[in-house]
Amino acid sequence: MNQIFLWLETVRHTRGSQLLSRARLSCKRKVATSPIGALLRTLTANGAKGTPNTNPGILSPIFPPQGGRVVKCKDSYLITFLNETREFKHPFDWHPPELESGTRLWKLNLHYLEFIENLDNESFMAVVEDWIDNNPPYRREYWLDYWNSYAISIRCAVMMQQYALRNSLLPTGFKEKILRSIFDQIVYLESNLELDILGNHLIKNIKALLLASRFFSHKLCNRWNNLALKLLHRELGEQILEDGFHYERSLSYHCQVFCDLLDISVALGNNDRLLQEKLFPMAQVIADMTHPDGFVSLFNDAGFHAAYSPFVCLDTYRRITGHSPIQRRLFRFKDAGYSGLRSEDSVFIADCGPIGPDFLMAHAHGDILSFEWSIQNKRVIVDAGVFEYNPGFWRDYSRKTSSHNTVTIDDGDQCQFWSSFRVGRRAKVQCLEYQITEFGFVLRGTHDGYSGLKGKPIHRRDFCISPAKIEIRDEIKNGDGQSVCSRLLLHPECEVCVVNDHNARISIGSVLIILTTRARISCVEGWWSPDWGIRQNSKFLVLHYGDCPLSIEYRLELIQR
């Protein structure tokens, strides 16, 4: 019964159009794998006969190859995704059974074929031809990975760009084969868009359709172009918030969407006014939300190498547009909920916003009123990051509130996270005040994520931020004696000395921070995952506040050594 209520609580936030799109796709998939589906495809085939004509010159890649993904050995390929390396011999086993569980993320990465960017022409042709020959659609569960619409979108974009780059060096027979494959995949994609998921997935779909409409010369191209532009302008208006943040509020997915939009912009001749208006504030987000180590903030699902680096994103943007955002001392993204302070010695970022759009919570974490702090180019107070997407302990760990630098009541979660990407009950967040001060800013926020507990406790947090000092006051209104804790996850290189019940010293390199509070302090084991597949031992400082209702403060002060 609890599972039924959980489903209902999750589904009630989903749009009717999403549910209808999912129902349509489910019906299509069932029919497609049946004898009736095979007959219908024969009777209704509308693809081009022969090899479609192309305009390859306009689609040369604008981003560098993402290195380190494939090493060509004498008779095999060592391919690395998610910090896990596997060996493949030609012909490839494209469907290893051990990869067909959970979210299938490693297998999906394999079928994206992005690693072909790093291959010489001979290997490029061998791998692409092998994929085409051994991955026809409409086998059982084809939509879960190799003919997944998201995978098709990435694969086709890479195939088109690599074809444009290598065109003059490819033999005619291979060119006919790859063009036929791309065309057939785009025809499939057009009728299987991810309108049920939306978000960054739909942006990928739009990009593939739009690039294909420029790449091919065929009667279907006008239709692809018109559909892609209609969806693009609709999604730009919703997915890119007024402050420039992508609405899923993950810096990795923000960078990914930004790069996809840059590809689209170049394909459109940089002439789409609405798109150009969105790109600069998106670039400003990347500039401001990057830590001194050159990597993005890890709020929600994010990783250091989950997308192109901030440097590559902004350098490519500068080359294309001539514009280059400057990192600001004080920044606030009101719609997304992030606020920060940058100085010569430190970068502080706080989260006081919704965990995501109500209808798309797949990449949300329990990090309301949490924060990150870097000092002298070193991360000190860190977000837990993401180890994997497969359901289980580590996926739960990355999402739960007790893994973040905020308050828990009875060690519970601010929101009801379940499975890998679902959220049932979700907290309502409110920014009560934001004020710039002489040295930094004051931020006050609250949420009702624990109001379902007895006594309906409400958490309010006040930040007073300056370059060398963080002062935080937590207040729990109401409640019924539940236990309250606040946590600080430290970078793995930090050394900790709990001086006494109310004081601790945190050091990393030449950085020394003094923690002072009336709460009792303990130090427990934790883990930090700056990238998928990486897990490093770390430490939590746990501040045991007592029982709610309550009001208590702590201070983190930087001491120069």
Coordinates of C-alpha atoms in Angstrom, one line a residue:
M1 CA 0.0 0.0 0.0
N2 CA 2.9 2.4 0.8
Q3 CA 4.3 1.8 -2.6
I4 CA 1.0 2.7 -4.2
F5 CA 0.9 6.0 -2.3
L6 CA 4.5 6.7 -3.3
W7 CA 3.6 6.2 -6.9
L8 CA 0.6 8.4 -6.6
E9 CA 2.5 11.2 -4.9
T10 CA 5.1 11.0 -7.6
V11 CA 2.8 10.8 -10.6
R12 CA 0.5 13.6 -9.4
H13 CA 3.3 16.1 -10.2
T14 CA 3.8 14.8 -13.7
R15 CA 2.1 16.6 -16.6
G16 CA -0.7 15.0 -18.4
S17 CA 1.2 15.5 -21.7
Q18 CA 4.1 13.6 -20.3
L19 CA 1.9 10.7 -19.2
L20 CA 0.2 10.6 -22.6
S21 CA 3.5 10.6 -24.4
R22 CA 4.8 7.8 -22.3
A23 CA 1.6 5.8 -23.0
R24 CA 2.0 6.3 -26.7
L25 CA 5.7 5.3 -26.7
S26 CA 4.9 2.2 -24.6
C27 CA 2.2 1.1 -27.2
K28 CA 4.6 1.8 -30.1
R29 CA 7.3 -0.4 -28.5
K30 CA 4.9 -3.3 -27.9
V31 CA 3.6 -3.1 -31.5
A32 CA 7.1 -2.6 -33.0
T33 CA 8.5 -5.9 -31.6
S34 CA 5.4 -7.9 -32.8
P35 CA 4.8 -9.5 -36.2
I36 CA 2.2 -6.7 -36.8
G37 CA 4.9 -4.1 -36.3
A38 CA 7.2 -5.7 -38.9
L39 CA 4.3 -5.8 -41.4
L40 CA 3.4 -2.2 -40.8
R41 CA 7.0 -1.1 -41.3
T42 CA 7.1 -2.8 -44.7
L43 CA 3.8 -1.2 -45.8
T44 CA 4.5 2.3 -44.5
A45 CA 8.2 2.7 -45.2
N46 CA 8.8 6.3 -46.2
G47 CA 12.5 6.7 -46.1
A48 CA 14.7 7.7 -49.0
K49 CA 15.6 5.0 -51.6
G50 CA 19.3 4.8 -52.1
T51 CA 21.8 7.2 -50.4
P52 CA 20.3 10.6 -49.3
N53 CA 22.2 13.6 -50.6
T54 CA 24.2 15.6 -48.0
N55 CA 25.6 19.0 -47.2
P56 CA 28.4 17.9 -44.8
G57 CA 30.5 21.0 -44.9
I58 CA 28.4 23.0 -42.4
L59 CA 28.6 20.4 -39.5
S60 CA 32.3 20.2 -38.6
P61 CA 32.7 19.7 -34.8
I62 CA 33.1 22.9 -32.8
F63 CA 34.2 21.1 -29.6
P64 CA 37.5 19.1 -29.2
P65 CA 37.3 15.3 -28.9
Q66 CA 36.6 14.1 -25.3
G67 CA 39.9 12.4 -24.7
G68 CA 40.8 9.4 -22.6
R69 CA 37.8 7.3 -23.7
V70 CA 39.4 4.8 -26.0
V71 CA 42.9 3.3 -26.5
K72 CA 43.5 1.2 -29.6
C73 CA 45.7 -1.8 -28.9
K74 CA 47.0 -4.4 -31.3
D75 CA 43.8 -6.4 -31.7
S76 CA 41.4 -4.7 -29.2
Y77 CA 40.1 -1.4 -27.9
L78 CA 40.2 -0.3 -24.2
I79 CA 37.2 1.9 -23.7
T80 CA 36.6 3.9 -20.5
F81 CA 33.3 5.3 -19.3
L82 CA 32.3 6.3 -15.8
N83 CA 35.9 5.6 -14.7
E84 CA 35.5 1.9 -15.6
T85 CA 37.6 0.4 -18.4
R86 CA 36.5 -2.6 -20.5
E87 CA 38.2 -4.4 -23.4
F88 CA 36.5 -5.0 -26.7
K89 CA 37.8 -7.1 -29.6
H90 CA 36.6 -6.7 -33.2
P91 CA 33.8 -7.5 -33.9
F92 CA 32.4 -5.9 -30.7
D93 CA 30.1 -7.6 -28.3
W94 CA 27.7 -4.6 -28.2
H95 CA 25.3 -6.3 -25.7
P96 CA 27.3 -7.8 -22.7
P97 CA 24.7 -9.3 -20.4
E98 CA 26.4 -7.9 -17.3
L99 CA 25.7 -4.3 -18.6
E100 CA 22.0 -4.9 -19.0
S101 CA 20.9 -4.1 -15.4
G102 CA 20.0 -1.0 -13.5
T103 CA 20.1 2.2 -15.6
R104 CA 22.4 0.6 -18.2
L105 CA 24.5 3.8 -18.1
W106 CA 27.8 2.2 -19.2
K107 CA 26.1 0.4 -22.1
L108 CA 24.3 3.6 -23.1
N109 CA 27.7 5.4 -23.2
L110 CA 29.0 2.6 -25.4
H111 CA 26.2 3.1 -27.9
Y112 CA 26.5 6.8 -27.9
L113 CA 29.6 6.2 -30.0
E114 CA 31.2 9.4 -28.8
F115 CA 34.5 7.5 -28.5
I116 CA 34.9 7.3 -32.3
E117 CA 36.0 11.0 -32.2
N118 CA 39.4 9.7 -30.9
L119 CA 39.9 6.9 -33.6
D120 CA 41.9 7.0 -36.7
N121 CA 40.0 6.7 -40.0
E122 CA 40.6 2.9 -40.3
S123 CA 39.4 2.2 -36.8
F124 CA 36.6 4.7 -37.1
M125 CA 35.2 2.9 -40.2
A126 CA 35.6 -0.5 -38.6
V127 CA 33.7 0.4 -35.4
V128 CA 30.9 2.3 -37.1
E129 CA 30.4 -0.4 -39.7
D130 CA 30.4 -3.0 -36.9
W131 CA 27.8 -1.1 -35.0
I132 CA 25.5 -0.7 -38.0
D133 CA 25.7 -4.4 -38.9
N134 CA 25.0 -5.7 -35.4
N135 CA 22.4 -3.3 -34.0
P136 CA 19.2 -3.3 -36.1
P137 CA 16.2 -1.9 -34.2
Y138 CA 13.1 -3.7 -32.9
R139 CA 14.8 -6.5 -31.0
R140 CA 13.6 -7.1 -27.5
E141 CA 14.0 -4.1 -25.2
Y142 CA 15.7 -2.2 -28.1
W143 CA 14.5 1.2 -26.6
L144 CA 16.4 0.7 -23.3
D145 CA 19.8 1.4 -24.7
Y146 CA 21.1 1.0 -28.3
W147 CA 17.9 2.4 -30.0
N148 CA 17.1 4.6 -27.1
S149 CA 16.1 8.1 -28.4
Y150 CA 18.7 9.8 -26.2
A151 CA 21.4 7.5 -27.5
I152 CA 20.3 8.0 -31.1
S153 CA 20.4 11.7 -30.7
I154 CA 24.0 11.7 -29.4
R155 CA 25.2 9.0 -31.8
C156 CA 23.7 10.7 -34.9
A157 CA 25.2 14.1 -34.0
V158 CA 28.6 12.5 -33.6
M159 CA 28.3 10.5 -36.8
M160 CA 27.3 13.6 -38.8
Q161 CA 30.1 15.7 -37.4
Q162 CA 32.7 13.0 -37.9
Y163 CA 31.4 12.4 -41.4
A164 CA 31.8 16.1 -42.2
L165 CA 35.3 16.1 -40.7
R166 CA 36.5 12.9 -42.5
N167 CA 34.4 13.1 -45.6
S168 CA 37.2 13.4 -48.2
L169 CA 39.1 10.4 -46.7
L170 CA 36.2 7.9 -46.6
P171 CA 35.5 5.4 -49.4
T172 CA 32.2 5.6 -51.3
G173 CA 30.8 2.3 -50.0
F174 CA 31.3 3.2 -46.4
K175 CA 29.8 6.7 -46.9
E176 CA 26.7 5.2 -48.4
K177 CA 26.4 2.9 -45.4
I178 CA 26.8 5.4 -42.7
L179 CA 24.5 8.0 -44.4
R180 CA 21.8 5.4 -44.8
S181 CA 22.1 4.5 -41.1
I182 CA 22.0 8.1 -39.9
F183 CA 19.0 8.8 -42.0
D184 CA 17.1 5.8 -40.8
Q185 CA 17.9 6.7 -37.1
I186 CA 16.6 10.2 -37.6
V187 CA 13.4 9.0 -39.2
Y188 CA 12.9 6.8 -36.1
L189 CA 13.8 9.6 -33.7
E190 CA 11.2 12.0 -35.3
S191 CA 8.4 9.7 -34.2
N192 CA 10.0 8.7 -30.8
L193 CA 10.9 12.1 -29.3
E194 CA 11.3 12.1 -25.5
L195 CA 8.3 14.3 -24.8
D196 CA 7.6 12.1 -21.8
I197 CA 11.0 13.0 -20.1
L198 CA 11.6 16.6 -21.4
G199 CA 14.6 18.3 -20.0
N200 CA 18.1 17.8 -21.3
H201 CA 16.9 14.6 -23.2
L202 CA 14.5 16.6 -25.4
I203 CA 17.3 19.2 -26.1
K204 CA 19.4 16.3 -27.4
N205 CA 16.5 15.2 -29.6
I206 CA 16.0 18.7 -31.0
K207 CA 19.7 19.1 -31.7
A208 CA 19.9 15.8 -33.7
L209 CA 16.8 16.7 -35.7
L210 CA 18.0 20.2 -36.5
L211 CA 21.5 19.1 -37.5
A212 CA 20.1 16.4 -39.7
S213 CA 17.8 18.9 -41.4
R214 CA 21.0 20.8 -42.4
F215 CA 23.1 17.8 -43.1
F216 CA 20.8 16.0 -45.5
S217 CA 19.1 17.3 -48.7
H218 CA 15.8 15.5 -48.7
K219 CA 12.1 16.2 -48.7
L220 CA 11.9 15.3 -45.0
C221 CA 14.4 18.0 -44.0
N222 CA 11.9 20.9 -44.0
R223 CA 9.6 18.9 -41.6
W224 CA 12.5 18.0 -39.3
N225 CA 13.6 21.7 -39.3
N226 CA 10.2 23.1 -38.6
L227 CA 9.5 20.5 -35.8
A228 CA 12.9 21.1 -34.2
L229 CA 12.6 24.9 -34.3
K230 CA 9.1 24.8 -32.8
L231 CA 10.2 22.6 -30.0
L232 CA 13.5 24.6 -29.5
H233 CA 11.7 27.9 -29.0
R234 CA 9.1 26.3 -26.7
E235 CA 11.8 24.6 -24.5
L236 CA 14.1 27.6 -24.4
G237 CA 11.2 29.6 -22.9
E238 CA 10.8 27.0 -20.1
Q239 CA 14.0 25.1 -19.6
I240 CA 16.3 28.2 -19.4
L241 CA 15.2 30.2 -16.3
E242 CA 15.2 34.0 -16.3
D243 CA 18.5 34.0 -14.5
G244 CA 20.1 31.8 -17.1
F245 CA 20.1 28.5 -15.2
H246 CA 18.9 25.3 -16.7
Y247 CA 15.8 24.3 -14.8
E248 CA 17.2 20.9 -13.7
R249 CA 19.6 22.9 -11.5
S250 CA 22.6 20.6 -12.1
L251 CA 25.8 22.3 -13.4
S252 CA 26.8 19.2 -15.4
Y253 CA 23.5 19.1 -17.2
H254 CA 23.6 22.9 -17.5
C255 CA 27.0 22.7 -19.3
Q256 CA 25.7 19.8 -21.5
V257 CA 22.6 21.8 -22.6
F258 CA 24.7 24.9 -23.1
C259 CA 27.0 23.0 -25.5
D260 CA 24.1 21.4 -27.3
L261 CA 22.6 24.9 -27.8
L262 CA 26.0 26.2 -29.1
D263 CA 26.0 23.4 -31.7
I264 CA 22.4 24.3 -32.6
S265 CA 23.3 28.0 -32.8
V266 CA 26.2 27.3 -35.3
A267 CA 23.9 25.1 -37.4
L268 CA 21.4 28.0 -37.5
G269 CA 24.2 30.5 -38.6
N270 CA 24.0 32.2 -35.1
N271 CA 20.9 34.0 -36.3
D272 CA 18.3 32.8 -33.9
R273 CA 17.5 35.8 -31.7
L274 CA 15.9 33.9 -28.8
L275 CA 18.7 31.4 -28.7
Q276 CA 21.4 34.1 -28.7
E277 CA 19.6 35.9 -25.8
K278 CA 19.7 32.7 -23.7
L279 CA 23.3 31.8 -24.3
F280 CA 25.0 34.7 -22.5
P281 CA 23.2 34.3 -19.2
M282 CA 23.9 30.6 -19.4
A283 CA 27.6 31.3 -19.9
Q284 CA 27.5 33.6 -16.9
V285 CA 26.1 30.7 -14.8
I286 CA 29.1 28.6 -15.8
A287 CA 31.6 31.3 -15.0
D288 CA 30.1 32.0 -11.6
M289 CA 29.4 28.5 -10.5
T290 CA 32.9 27.2 -11.3
H291 CA 35.2 26.6 -8.3
P292 CA 38.9 27.7 -8.4
D293 CA 40.0 24.2 -9.3
G294 CA 38.3 24.7 -12.7
F295 CA 35.4 22.3 -12.0
V296 CA 31.7 22.9 -11.5
S297 CA 29.7 23.0 -8.3
L298 CA 28.4 19.5 -7.5
F299 CA 24.9 20.3 -6.4
N300 CA 22.3 17.8 -7.6
D301 CA 23.6 15.2 -10.1
A302 CA 26.9 16.6 -11.3
G303 CA 30.5 15.4 -11.8
F304 CA 33.8 17.0 -12.8
H305 CA 33.9 15.2 -16.1
A306 CA 30.2 14.5 -16.8
A307 CA 30.2 17.2 -19.5
Y308 CA 32.8 19.5 -21.2
S309 CA 34.8 21.4 -18.6
P310 CA 33.8 25.0 -17.9
F311 CA 37.0 26.2 -19.7
V312 CA 36.0 24.3 -22.9
C313 CA 32.4 25.6 -22.7
L314 CA 33.4 29.2 -22.3
D315 CA 36.3 29.1 -24.7
T316 CA 34.1 27.6 -27.4
Y317 CA 31.5 30.2 -26.7
R318 CA 34.1 33.0 -27.0
R319 CA 35.4 31.7 -30.3
I320 CA 31.9 31.5 -31.7
T321 CA 30.3 34.7 -30.3
G322 CA 33.2 36.9 -29.3
H323 CA 31.7 37.2 -25.8
S324 CA 33.3 36.1 -22.6
P325 CA 31.6 36.4 -19.2
I326 CA 33.6 37.6 -16.2
Q327 CA 33.4 35.8 -12.9
R328 CA 31.6 38.1 -10.5
R329 CA 32.5 38.8 -6.8
L330 CA 28.9 38.5 -5.8
F331 CA 26.4 36.5 -7.7
R332 CA 22.8 35.4 -7.2
F333 CA 20.6 33.2 -9.4
K334 CA 17.2 34.1 -8.0
D335 CA 15.2 31.6 -10.0
A336 CA 17.5 28.6 -9.5
G337 CA 18.1 29.5 -5.9
Y338 CA 22.0 29.7 -5.8
S339 CA 23.9 32.6 -4.2
G340 CA 27.7 33.0 -4.0
L341 CA 30.7 35.1 -3.0
R342 CA 34.0 35.0 -4.8
S343 CA 37.3 36.6 -3.5
E344 CA 41.0 36.1 -3.9
D345 CA 41.0 33.5 -1.1
S346 CA 37.6 31.7 -1.4
V347 CA 34.5 30.8 -3.2
F348 CA 31.3 30.1 -1.3
I349 CA 28.0 28.9 -2.9
A350 CA 24.7 28.3 -1.1
D351 CA 21.6 26.5 -2.3
C352 CA 18.3 28.1 -1.4
G353 CA 16.0 27.0 -4.2
P354 CA 13.7 24.2 -5.4
I355 CA 15.4 20.9 -6.1
G356 CA 14.1 20.9 -9.6
P357 CA 11.0 21.5 -11.7
D358 CA 8.0 19.6 -10.2
F359 CA 7.5 17.5 -13.3
L360 CA 11.2 16.5 -13.7
M361 CA 13.0 15.6 -10.5
A362 CA 15.3 12.9 -11.9
H363 CA 18.5 14.7 -10.9
A364 CA 17.4 16.3 -7.7
H365 CA 19.2 15.9 -4.3
G366 CA 18.2 16.7 -0.7
D367 CA 20.5 19.7 -0.6
I368 CA 18.2 22.5 0.3
L369 CA 20.1 25.2 2.4
S370 CA 23.4 23.3 1.8
F371 CA 26.6 25.0 0.7
E372 CA 30.1 24.5 -0.8
W373 CA 33.3 26.3 0.2
S374 CA 36.6 26.5 -1.6
I375 CA 39.6 28.3 -0.1
Q376 CA 43.0 29.1 -1.8
N377 CA 42.1 26.9 -4.8
K378 CA 41.2 23.9 -2.6
R379 CA 37.7 22.5 -1.9
V380 CA 37.1 22.3 1.8
I381 CA 33.3 21.9 2.4
V382 CA 32.1 19.7 -0.4
D383 CA 28.9 18.3 -1.9
A384 CA 28.8 14.5 -1.8
G385 CA 28.6 14.2 -5.6
V386 CA 27.4 11.1 -7.5
F387 CA 29.0 7.6 -7.6
E388 CA 26.4 5.9 -9.8
Y389 CA 22.8 6.0 -11.1
N390 CA 22.0 2.4 -10.5
P391 CA 19.5 2.0 -7.6
G392 CA 21.0 0.9 -4.3
F393 CA 23.1 2.2 -1.4
W394 CA 25.4 4.6 -3.3
R395 CA 22.6 6.2 -5.4
D396 CA 20.6 6.7 -2.2
Y397 CA 23.7 8.1 -0.4
S398 CA 24.3 10.8 -3.1
R399 CA 20.6 12.0 -2.9
K400 CA 19.7 11.8 0.8
T401 CA 19.8 14.9 3.0
S402 CA 22.2 13.5 5.5
S403 CA 24.9 13.5 2.8
H404 CA 24.7 17.2 2.4
N405 CA 25.8 20.3 4.4
T406 CA 22.4 21.1 5.9
V407 CA 20.0 20.0 8.7
T408 CA 18.3 16.7 9.2
I409 CA 15.5 16.0 11.6
D410 CA 15.4 12.4 12.9
D411 CA 17.9 11.7 10.2
G412 CA 15.1 12.0 7.6
D413 CA 15.0 13.5 4.1
Q414 CA 13.8 16.9 3.1
C415 CA 12.0 15.2 0.1
Q416 CA 10.9 11.6 -0.6
F417 CA 13.6 10.2 -2.8
W418 CA 13.1 6.7 -4.2
S419 CA 14.3 4.5 -7.0
S420 CA 17.1 6.1 -9.0
F421 CA 15.3 9.2 -10.3
R422 CA 12.0 9.5 -8.6
V423 CA 10.7 11.9 -5.9
G424 CA 7.4 11.6 -4.1
R425 CA 6.8 14.3 -1.5
R426 CA 8.9 17.4 -2.1
A427 CA 9.7 20.4 0.1
K428 CA 8.6 23.9 -0.7
V429 CA 11.5 26.3 -0.5
Q430 CA 11.3 30.0 0.2
C431 CA 14.0 32.7 0.2
L432 CA 13.1 35.1 2.9
E433 CA 15.9 37.6 2.4
Y434 CA 19.0 38.3 0.4
Q435 CA 21.0 41.4 1.2
I436 CA 24.5 42.5 0.1
T437 CA 26.7 43.6 3.0
E438 CA 30.0 45.4 3.2
F439 CA 32.0 42.1 3.0
G440 CA 29.6 39.6 1.4
F441 CA 25.9 38.8 1.8
V442 CA 23.2 37.7 4.2
L443 CA 20.8 35.0 3.0
R444 CA 17.7 33.7 4.8
G445 CA 15.8 30.7 3.6
T446 CA 13.3 28.2 4.8
H447 CA 11.6 24.9 3.7
D448 CA 8.8 22.7 4.9
G449 CA 10.3 19.3 4.0
Y450 CA 9.9 18.0 7.5
S451 CA 6.4 19.3 8.1
G452 CA 5.0 15.8 7.8
L453 CA 6.5 14.9 11.1
K454 CA 4.7 15.2 14.4
G455 CA 4.5 18.8 15.4
K456 CA 5.1 20.0 11.8
P457 CA 8.7 21.2 12.2
I458 CA 9.9 23.9 9.8
H459 CA 13.6 24.5 9.1
R460 CA 14.9 28.1 8.7
R461 CA 18.6 28.8 8.0
D462 CA 20.4 32.2 8.1
F463 CA 23.7 32.6 6.3
C464 CA 26.1 35.6 7.0
I465 CA 28.9 35.2 4.5
S466 CA 32.2 37.0 4.2
P467 CA 35.5 35.8 2.5
A468 CA 37.0 34.5 5.7
K469 CA 34.0 33.7 7.8
I470 CA 30.8 31.7 7.5
E471 CA 28.2 32.2 10.2
I472 CA 25.1 30.0 10.1
R473 CA 22.1 30.1 12.4
D474 CA 19.6 27.2 12.2
E475 CA 16.1 27.4 13.7
I476 CA 13.6 24.6 13.9
K477 CA 10.1 26.0 14.6
N478 CA 7.6 23.6 16.1
G479 CA 8.3 19.9 16.1
D480 CA 7.8 17.4 18.9
G481 CA 11.2 16.7 20.4
Q482 CA 12.7 15.1 17.3
S483 CA 16.6 14.9 17.1
V484 CA 18.2 17.6 15.0
C485 CA 21.7 17.4 13.4
S486 CA 23.7 19.5 11.0
R487 CA 26.5 18.1 8.9
L488 CA 29.6 19.3 7.1
L489 CA 31.2 17.0 4.5
L490 CA 34.9 17.7 4.3
H491 CA 37.2 17.2 1.3
P492 CA 39.2 13.9 1.6
E493 CA 42.5 15.8 2.0
C494 CA 41.2 17.7 5.1
E495 CA 42.6 16.8 8.5
V496 CA 40.3 17.2 11.4
C497 CA 40.9 17.7 15.1
V498 CA 37.9 17.8 17.4
V499 CA 39.4 20.0 20.2
N500 CA 36.4 19.5 22.5
D501 CA 32.6 19.1 22.4
H502 CA 32.1 22.6 20.9
N503 CA 35.3 23.3 18.8
A504 CA 37.1 21.7 15.9
R505 CA 40.0 22.5 13.7
I506 CA 39.9 21.7 9.9
S507 CA 43.2 22.0 7.9
I508 CA 44.1 21.3 4.3
G509 CA 47.5 22.5 3.0
S510 CA 48.1 25.9 4.4
V511 CA 44.4 26.5 5.1
L512 CA 43.2 26.3 8.7
I513 CA 39.5 26.7 9.7
I514 CA 38.2 26.9 13.2
L515 CA 34.6 25.6 13.8
T516 CA 32.9 27.0 16.9
T517 CA 29.4 26.1 18.1
R518 CA 27.3 25.4 21.2
A519 CA 26.3 22.1 19.6
R520 CA 28.2 18.9 20.4
I521 CA 30.6 17.9 17.6
S522 CA 31.4 14.4 16.5
C523 CA 33.4 13.1 13.5
V524 CA 32.1 10.2 11.4
E525 CA 32.9 8.4 8.1
G526 CA 31.7 9.8 4.8
W527 CA 32.5 9.5 1.1
W528 CA 33.0 12.0 -1.7
S529 CA 32.3 11.2 -5.4
P530 CA 33.6 14.0 -7.6
D531 CA 32.9 11.8 -10.7
W532 CA 30.8 8.7 -11.6
G533 CA 32.7 5.6 -10.5
I534 CA 35.0 7.4 -8.1
R535 CA 34.5 7.1 -4.4
Q536 CA 36.9 8.6 -1.8
N537 CA 36.9 8.2 1.9
S538 CA 36.1 11.4 3.7
K539 CA 34.8 12.7 7.0
F540 CA 31.6 14.4 8.2
L541 CA 31.6 16.8 11.1
V542 CA 28.2 16.2 12.8
L543 CA 26.8 19.0 14.9
H544 CA 24.3 17.5 17.3
Y545 CA 21.9 20.3 17.9
G546 CA 19.5 18.7 20.3
D547 CA 15.7 18.3 20.1
C548 CA 13.3 20.5 18.3
P549 CA 12.1 23.2 18.5
L550 CA 15.4 25.0 18.8
S551 CA 17.7 27.8 17.6
I552 CA 21.4 27.4 17.4
E553 CA 24.5 28.8 15.5
Y554 CA 27.9 27.8 14.3
R555 CA 30.8 29.6 12.8
L556 CA 33.6 28.6 10.4
E557 CA 36.5 31.1 10.5
L558 CA 39.5 31.0 8.2
I559 CA 42.8 31.5 10.1
Q560 CA 45.9 32.4 8.0
R561 CA 48.9 30.2 8.7

